[in-house]
mmCIF file of N, CA, C and O in Angstrom:
data_model
loop_
_atom_site.group_PDB
_atom_site.id
_atom_site.type_symbol
_atom_site.label_atom_id
_atom_site.label_comp_id
_atom_site.label_asym_id
_atom_site.label_seq_id
_atom_site.Cartn_x
_atom_site.Cartn_y
_atom_site.Cartn_z
ATOM 1 N N UNK A 1 80.243 39.944 100.370
ATOM 2 C CA UNK A 1 81.584 39.936 99.600
ATOM 3 C C UNK A 1 82.270 38.196 99.799
ATOM 4 O O UNK A 1 81.324 37.446 100.677
ATOM 5 N N UNK A 2 82.964 38.068 99.230
ATOM 6 C CA UNK A 2 83.147 36.522 99.415
ATOM 7 C C UNK A 2 84.829 36.027 98.758
ATOM 8 O O UNK A 2 85.266 37.644 98.226
ATOM 9 N N UNK A 3 85.473 35.055 99.155
ATOM 10 C CA UNK A 3 86.646 34.324 98.803
ATOM 11 C C UNK A 3 86.239 34.009 97.496
ATOM 12 O O UNK A 3 85.479 33.338 97.240
ATOM 13 N N UNK A 4 87.443 34.304 96.809
ATOM 14 C CA UNK A 4 87.556 33.081 94.696
ATOM 15 C C UNK A 4 89.363 33.242 94.905
ATOM 16 O O UNK A 4 89.544 33.759 95.351
ATOM 17 N N UNK A 5 88.826 32.388 94.101
ATOM 18 C CA UNK A 5 90.414 31.708 93.177
ATOM 19 C C UNK A 5 90.640 31.510 92.156
ATOM 20 O O UNK A 5 89.155 31.678 91.452
ATOM 21 N N UNK A 6 91.209 32.283 91.488
ATOM 22 C CA UNK A 6 91.178 32.591 90.212
ATOM 23 C C UNK A 6 92.877 32.032 89.278
ATOM 24 O O UNK A 6 93.313 32.058 90.158
ATOM 25 N N UNK A 7 92.409 31.819 87.970
ATOM 26 C CA UNK A 7 93.423 31.537 87.310
ATOM 27 C C UNK A 7 93.444 32.033 85.718
ATOM 28 O O UNK A 7 92.420 32.171 85.723
ATOM 29 N N UNK A 8 94.331 33.258 85.691
ATOM 30 C CA UNK A 8 94.235 33.931 84.189
ATOM 31 C C UNK A 8 95.272 32.853 83.426
ATOM 32 O O UNK A 8 96.618 32.052 83.867
ATOM 33 N N UNK A 9 95.049 32.837 82.208
ATOM 34 C CA UNK A 9 95.830 32.390 81.071
ATOM 35 C C UNK A 9 95.513 33.449 79.748
ATOM 36 O O UNK A 9 94.303 33.703 79.697
ATOM 37 N N UNK A 10 96.150 33.267 78.611
ATOM 38 C CA UNK A 10 95.998 33.996 77.994
ATOM 39 C C UNK A 10 95.691 33.348 76.595
ATOM 40 O O UNK A 10 95.417 31.908 77.107
ATOM 41 N N UNK A 11 95.518 33.443 75.550
ATOM 42 C CA UNK A 11 95.053 32.665 74.403
ATOM 43 C C UNK A 11 93.993 32.667 73.371
ATOM 44 O O UNK A 11 93.325 32.850 75.597
ATOM 45 N N UNK A 12 93.286 31.474 73.085
ATOM 46 C CA UNK A 12 92.031 30.826 72.721
ATOM 47 C C UNK A 12 91.495 30.306 74.193
ATOM 48 O O UNK A 12 92.255 29.586 74.565
ATOM 49 N N UNK A 13 90.551 30.639 74.465
ATOM 50 C CA UNK A 13 89.749 29.670 75.558
ATOM 51 C C UNK A 13 88.409 28.430 75.020
ATOM 52 O O UNK A 13 87.504 28.449 75.069
ATOM 53 N N UNK A 14 88.895 27.577 74.077
ATOM 54 C CA UNK A 14 88.414 26.082 73.552
ATOM 55 C C UNK A 14 88.493 25.569 74.968
ATOM 56 O O UNK A 14 88.596 25.756 75.978
ATOM 57 N N UNK A 15 87.762 24.196 74.601
ATOM 58 C CA UNK A 15 86.992 23.508 75.913
ATOM 59 C C UNK A 15 88.247 23.127 76.190
ATOM 60 O O UNK A 15 87.919 22.799 77.415
ATOM 61 N N UNK A 16 88.850 22.571 75.357
ATOM 62 C CA UNK A 16 89.928 21.488 75.649
ATOM 63 C C UNK A 16 90.831 22.623 76.859
ATOM 64 O O UNK A 16 91.570 21.624 77.537
ATOM 65 N N UNK A 17 91.097 23.548 76.904
ATOM 66 C CA UNK A 17 92.474 24.264 77.609
ATOM 67 C C UNK A 17 91.853 25.283 78.578
ATOM 68 O O UNK A 17 92.354 24.979 79.511
ATOM 69 N N UNK A 18 90.182 24.969 78.450
ATOM 70 C CA UNK A 18 89.130 25.559 79.861
ATOM 71 C C UNK A 18 89.666 23.955 80.983
ATOM 72 O O UNK A 18 89.274 24.342 81.837
ATOM 73 N N UNK A 19 88.885 23.094 80.055
ATOM 74 C CA UNK A 19 89.536 21.942 80.854
ATOM 75 C C UNK A 19 90.731 21.517 81.876
ATOM 76 O O UNK A 19 90.656 21.210 82.814
ATOM 77 N N UNK A 20 91.500 22.008 80.652
ATOM 78 C CA UNK A 20 92.863 22.145 81.231
ATOM 79 C C UNK A 20 93.364 22.398 82.361
ATOM 80 O O UNK A 20 93.482 22.686 83.677
ATOM 81 N N UNK A 21 92.706 24.477 82.498
ATOM 82 C CA UNK A 21 93.499 25.278 82.978
ATOM 83 C C UNK A 21 92.332 24.925 84.472
ATOM 84 O O UNK A 21 92.933 25.137 85.601
ATOM 85 N N UNK A 22 90.746 24.558 84.246
ATOM 86 C CA UNK A 22 90.364 23.891 85.423
ATOM 87 C C UNK A 22 91.439 22.789 86.304
ATOM 88 O O UNK A 22 90.680 22.916 87.561
ATOM 89 N N UNK A 23 91.833 22.042 85.707
ATOM 90 C CA UNK A 23 92.435 20.898 86.607
ATOM 91 C C UNK A 23 93.063 21.601 87.111
ATOM 92 O O UNK A 23 93.249 21.258 88.684
ATOM 93 N N UNK A 24 94.174 22.413 86.577
ATOM 94 C CA UNK A 24 95.518 23.538 87.171
ATOM 95 C C UNK A 24 94.797 23.999 88.340
ATOM 96 O O UNK A 24 95.377 23.538 89.307
ATOM 97 N N UNK A 25 93.929 24.916 88.724
ATOM 98 C CA UNK A 25 92.809 25.649 89.956
ATOM 99 C C UNK A 25 92.441 24.347 90.546
ATOM 100 O O UNK A 25 92.769 24.510 91.760
ATOM 101 N N UNK A 26 91.931 23.701 90.738
ATOM 102 C CA UNK A 26 91.448 21.979 91.363
ATOM 103 C C UNK A 26 93.038 22.276 92.094
ATOM 104 O O UNK A 26 92.881 21.613 93.093
ATOM 105 N N UNK A 27 94.479 21.487 91.031
ATOM 106 C CA UNK A 27 95.019 21.435 91.748
ATOM 107 C C UNK A 27 95.796 22.070 92.789
ATOM 108 O O UNK A 27 96.116 21.856 94.314
ATOM 109 N N UNK A 28 95.999 22.937 92.655
ATOM 110 C CA UNK A 28 96.132 24.133 92.973
ATOM 111 C C UNK A 28 95.586 24.012 94.254
ATOM 112 O O UNK A 28 96.067 24.775 95.408
ATOM 113 N N UNK A 29 94.410 24.422 93.778
ATOM 114 C CA UNK A 29 93.527 24.619 95.284
ATOM 115 C C UNK A 29 93.931 23.094 96.856
ATOM 116 O O UNK A 29 94.040 23.896 97.248
ATOM 117 N N UNK A 30 93.902 22.068 95.848
ATOM 118 C CA UNK A 30 93.944 21.236 96.328
ATOM 119 C C UNK A 30 95.458 21.768 97.679
ATOM 120 O O UNK A 30 95.314 20.862 98.439
ATOM 121 N N UNK A 31 96.327 21.294 97.167
ATOM 122 C CA UNK A 31 97.568 21.860 97.187
ATOM 123 C C UNK A 31 98.086 22.703 98.789
ATOM 124 O O UNK A 31 98.556 23.065 99.558
ATOM 125 N N UNK A 32 96.819 23.785 98.528
ATOM 126 C CA UNK A 32 96.733 24.811 99.662
ATOM 127 C C UNK A 32 96.093 24.460 100.003
ATOM 128 O O UNK A 32 95.401 25.975 101.717
ATOM 129 N N UNK A 33 95.034 23.102 100.529
ATOM 130 C CA UNK A 33 93.630 23.125 101.589
ATOM 131 C C UNK A 33 92.397 23.298 101.839
ATOM 132 O O UNK A 33 92.245 24.089 102.433
ATOM 133 N N UNK A 34 92.081 24.054 100.395
ATOM 134 C CA UNK A 34 91.226 24.632 100.165
ATOM 135 C C UNK A 34 90.209 24.453 99.466
ATOM 136 O O UNK A 34 90.246 23.535 98.157
ATOM 137 N N UNK A 35 88.810 24.925 99.906
ATOM 138 C CA UNK A 35 87.834 24.003 98.812
ATOM 139 C C UNK A 35 87.200 24.807 97.648
ATOM 140 O O UNK A 35 86.691 25.669 98.458
ATOM 141 N N UNK A 36 86.633 24.122 96.476
ATOM 142 C CA UNK A 36 86.138 24.649 95.867
ATOM 143 C C UNK A 36 84.686 24.570 96.180
ATOM 144 O O UNK A 36 83.909 23.966 97.081
ATOM 145 N N UNK A 37 83.482 26.287 96.180
ATOM 146 C CA UNK A 37 82.359 26.208 96.567
ATOM 147 C C UNK A 37 81.702 27.038 95.444
ATOM 148 O O UNK A 37 82.113 28.317 95.109
ATOM 149 N N UNK A 38 81.279 25.914 95.235
ATOM 150 C CA UNK A 38 79.931 26.321 93.702
ATOM 151 C C UNK A 38 80.399 25.845 92.683
ATOM 152 O O UNK A 38 81.427 25.186 92.726
ATOM 153 N N UNK A 39 80.199 26.378 90.786
ATOM 154 C CA UNK A 39 80.326 25.839 90.272
ATOM 155 C C UNK A 39 81.851 27.094 89.555
ATOM 156 O O UNK A 39 82.268 27.976 89.916
ATOM 157 N N UNK A 40 82.325 26.510 88.927
ATOM 158 C CA UNK A 40 83.922 27.363 87.452
ATOM 159 C C UNK A 40 82.938 27.744 87.044
ATOM 160 O O UNK A 40 82.347 26.766 85.864
ATOM 161 N N UNK A 41 83.391 28.913 86.875
ATOM 162 C CA UNK A 41 83.280 29.781 85.832
ATOM 163 C C UNK A 41 84.146 30.749 84.852
ATOM 164 O O UNK A 41 85.796 30.811 85.146
ATOM 165 N N UNK A 42 84.140 30.366 83.382
ATOM 166 C CA UNK A 42 84.930 30.511 83.007
ATOM 167 C C UNK A 42 84.815 32.642 82.338
ATOM 168 O O UNK A 42 83.684 32.285 81.804
ATOM 169 N N UNK A 43 85.654 33.258 82.486
ATOM 170 C CA UNK A 43 85.401 34.362 81.915
ATOM 171 C C UNK A 43 86.129 34.759 81.144
ATOM 172 O O UNK A 43 87.490 34.985 81.039
ATOM 173 N N UNK A 44 86.035 35.919 79.965
ATOM 174 C CA UNK A 44 86.708 36.098 78.664
ATOM 175 C C UNK A 44 86.325 37.490 78.728
ATOM 176 O O UNK A 44 85.648 37.797 78.596
ATOM 177 N N UNK A 45 87.580 38.006 78.292
ATOM 178 C CA UNK A 45 87.710 39.507 78.432
ATOM 179 C C UNK A 45 87.596 40.097 77.426
ATOM 180 O O UNK A 45 87.919 41.481 77.256
ATOM 181 N N UNK A 46 88.202 39.499 76.098
ATOM 182 C CA UNK A 46 88.586 40.029 74.897
ATOM 183 C C UNK A 46 87.557 39.999 73.849
ATOM 184 O O UNK A 46 86.971 38.585 73.505
ATOM 185 N N UNK A 47 87.317 41.189 72.809
ATOM 186 C CA UNK A 47 86.266 41.097 71.475
ATOM 187 C C UNK A 47 87.172 40.167 71.019
ATOM 188 O O UNK A 47 88.260 39.722 70.739
ATOM 189 N N UNK A 48 86.273 38.667 69.636
ATOM 190 C CA UNK A 48 86.767 38.071 69.104
ATOM 191 C C UNK A 48 88.164 38.579 68.167
ATOM 192 O O UNK A 48 88.703 37.611 67.721
ATOM 193 N N UNK A 49 88.328 39.998 67.754
ATOM 194 C CA UNK A 49 88.858 40.447 66.384
ATOM 195 C C UNK A 49 90.579 41.037 67.539
ATOM 196 O O UNK A 49 91.532 41.036 67.228
ATOM 197 N N UNK A 50 90.242 40.532 69.375
ATOM 198 C CA UNK A 50 91.770 40.395 68.989
ATOM 199 C C UNK A 50 92.767 39.571 69.003
ATOM 200 O O UNK A 50 92.668 38.314 69.049
ATOM 201 N N UNK A 51 93.674 39.628 68.630
ATOM 202 C CA UNK A 51 94.911 38.301 68.363
ATOM 203 C C UNK A 51 95.092 37.492 69.529
ATOM 204 O O UNK A 51 95.043 37.976 71.204
ATOM 205 N N UNK A 52 95.157 36.071 69.264
ATOM 206 C CA UNK A 52 95.478 34.965 70.108
ATOM 207 C C UNK A 52 95.956 35.508 71.421
ATOM 208 O O UNK A 52 95.993 35.679 72.853
ATOM 209 N N UNK A 53 97.559 35.931 71.340
ATOM 210 C CA UNK A 53 98.026 36.078 71.546
ATOM 211 C C UNK A 53 98.258 37.181 73.261
ATOM 212 O O UNK A 53 99.029 37.681 74.236
ATOM 213 N N UNK A 54 97.389 38.280 72.984
ATOM 214 C CA UNK A 54 96.643 39.233 73.628
ATOM 215 C C UNK A 54 95.969 39.002 74.552
ATOM 216 O O UNK A 54 95.111 39.980 75.247
ATOM 217 N N UNK A 55 94.987 37.900 74.369
ATOM 218 C CA UNK A 55 93.927 37.667 74.862
ATOM 219 C C UNK A 55 94.163 37.096 76.612
ATOM 220 O O UNK A 55 95.304 36.748 76.319
ATOM 221 N N UNK A 56 92.968 38.123 77.338
ATOM 222 C CA UNK A 56 92.923 37.413 78.736
ATOM 223 C C UNK A 56 92.292 36.712 79.325
ATOM 224 O O UNK A 56 90.839 36.816 79.240
ATOM 225 N N UNK A 57 92.106 35.806 79.499
ATOM 226 C CA UNK A 57 91.192 34.854 80.327
ATOM 227 C C UNK A 57 91.074 34.350 82.133
ATOM 228 O O UNK A 57 92.070 34.551 82.265
ATOM 229 N N UNK A 58 90.368 33.765 82.575
ATOM 230 C CA UNK A 58 90.127 33.402 83.211
ATOM 231 C C UNK A 58 89.181 32.112 84.283
ATOM 232 O O UNK A 58 88.086 32.187 83.638
ATOM 233 N N UNK A 59 89.982 31.189 84.824
ATOM 234 C CA UNK A 59 88.615 30.348 85.714
ATOM 235 C C UNK A 59 88.973 30.257 86.861
ATOM 236 O O UNK A 59 89.570 30.700 87.653
ATOM 237 N N UNK A 60 87.147 31.006 87.646
ATOM 238 C CA UNK A 60 87.056 31.338 88.738
ATOM 239 C C UNK A 60 86.387 30.654 89.476
ATOM 240 O O UNK A 60 85.459 30.589 89.152
ATOM 241 N N UNK A 61 86.381 30.774 90.479
ATOM 242 C CA UNK A 61 85.666 29.523 91.678
ATOM 243 C C UNK A 61 85.436 30.778 92.793
ATOM 244 O O UNK A 61 86.953 30.619 93.446
ATOM 245 N N UNK A 62 84.608 30.156 94.164
ATOM 246 C CA UNK A 62 84.328 30.879 95.410
ATOM 247 C C UNK A 62 85.387 29.767 95.982
ATOM 248 O O UNK A 62 84.837 28.119 95.495
ATOM 249 N N UNK A 63 85.903 29.885 97.261
ATOM 250 C CA UNK A 63 86.507 28.837 97.812
ATOM 251 C C UNK A 63 86.300 29.472 99.524
ATOM 252 O O UNK A 63 85.622 30.250 99.948
ATOM 253 N N UNK A 64 86.211 28.098 99.887
ATOM 254 C CA UNK A 64 86.420 28.401 101.004
ATOM 255 C C UNK A 64 87.531 27.585 102.248
ATOM 256 O O UNK A 64 88.425 27.170 101.819
#
């Protein structure tokens, strides 16, 4: 078992969006005084034919 923080977002998970959402998660972790452990992971949950506004994505990182 481990603790993780995740930031959920919809739309296309382009490199630019991933960078922006990763920074948002880093800012939130700093505000909550949590430390990231390991790499930030991008999770894309939908097949390519799902419309952009219905897509679900997450940025996930372990925390301590």
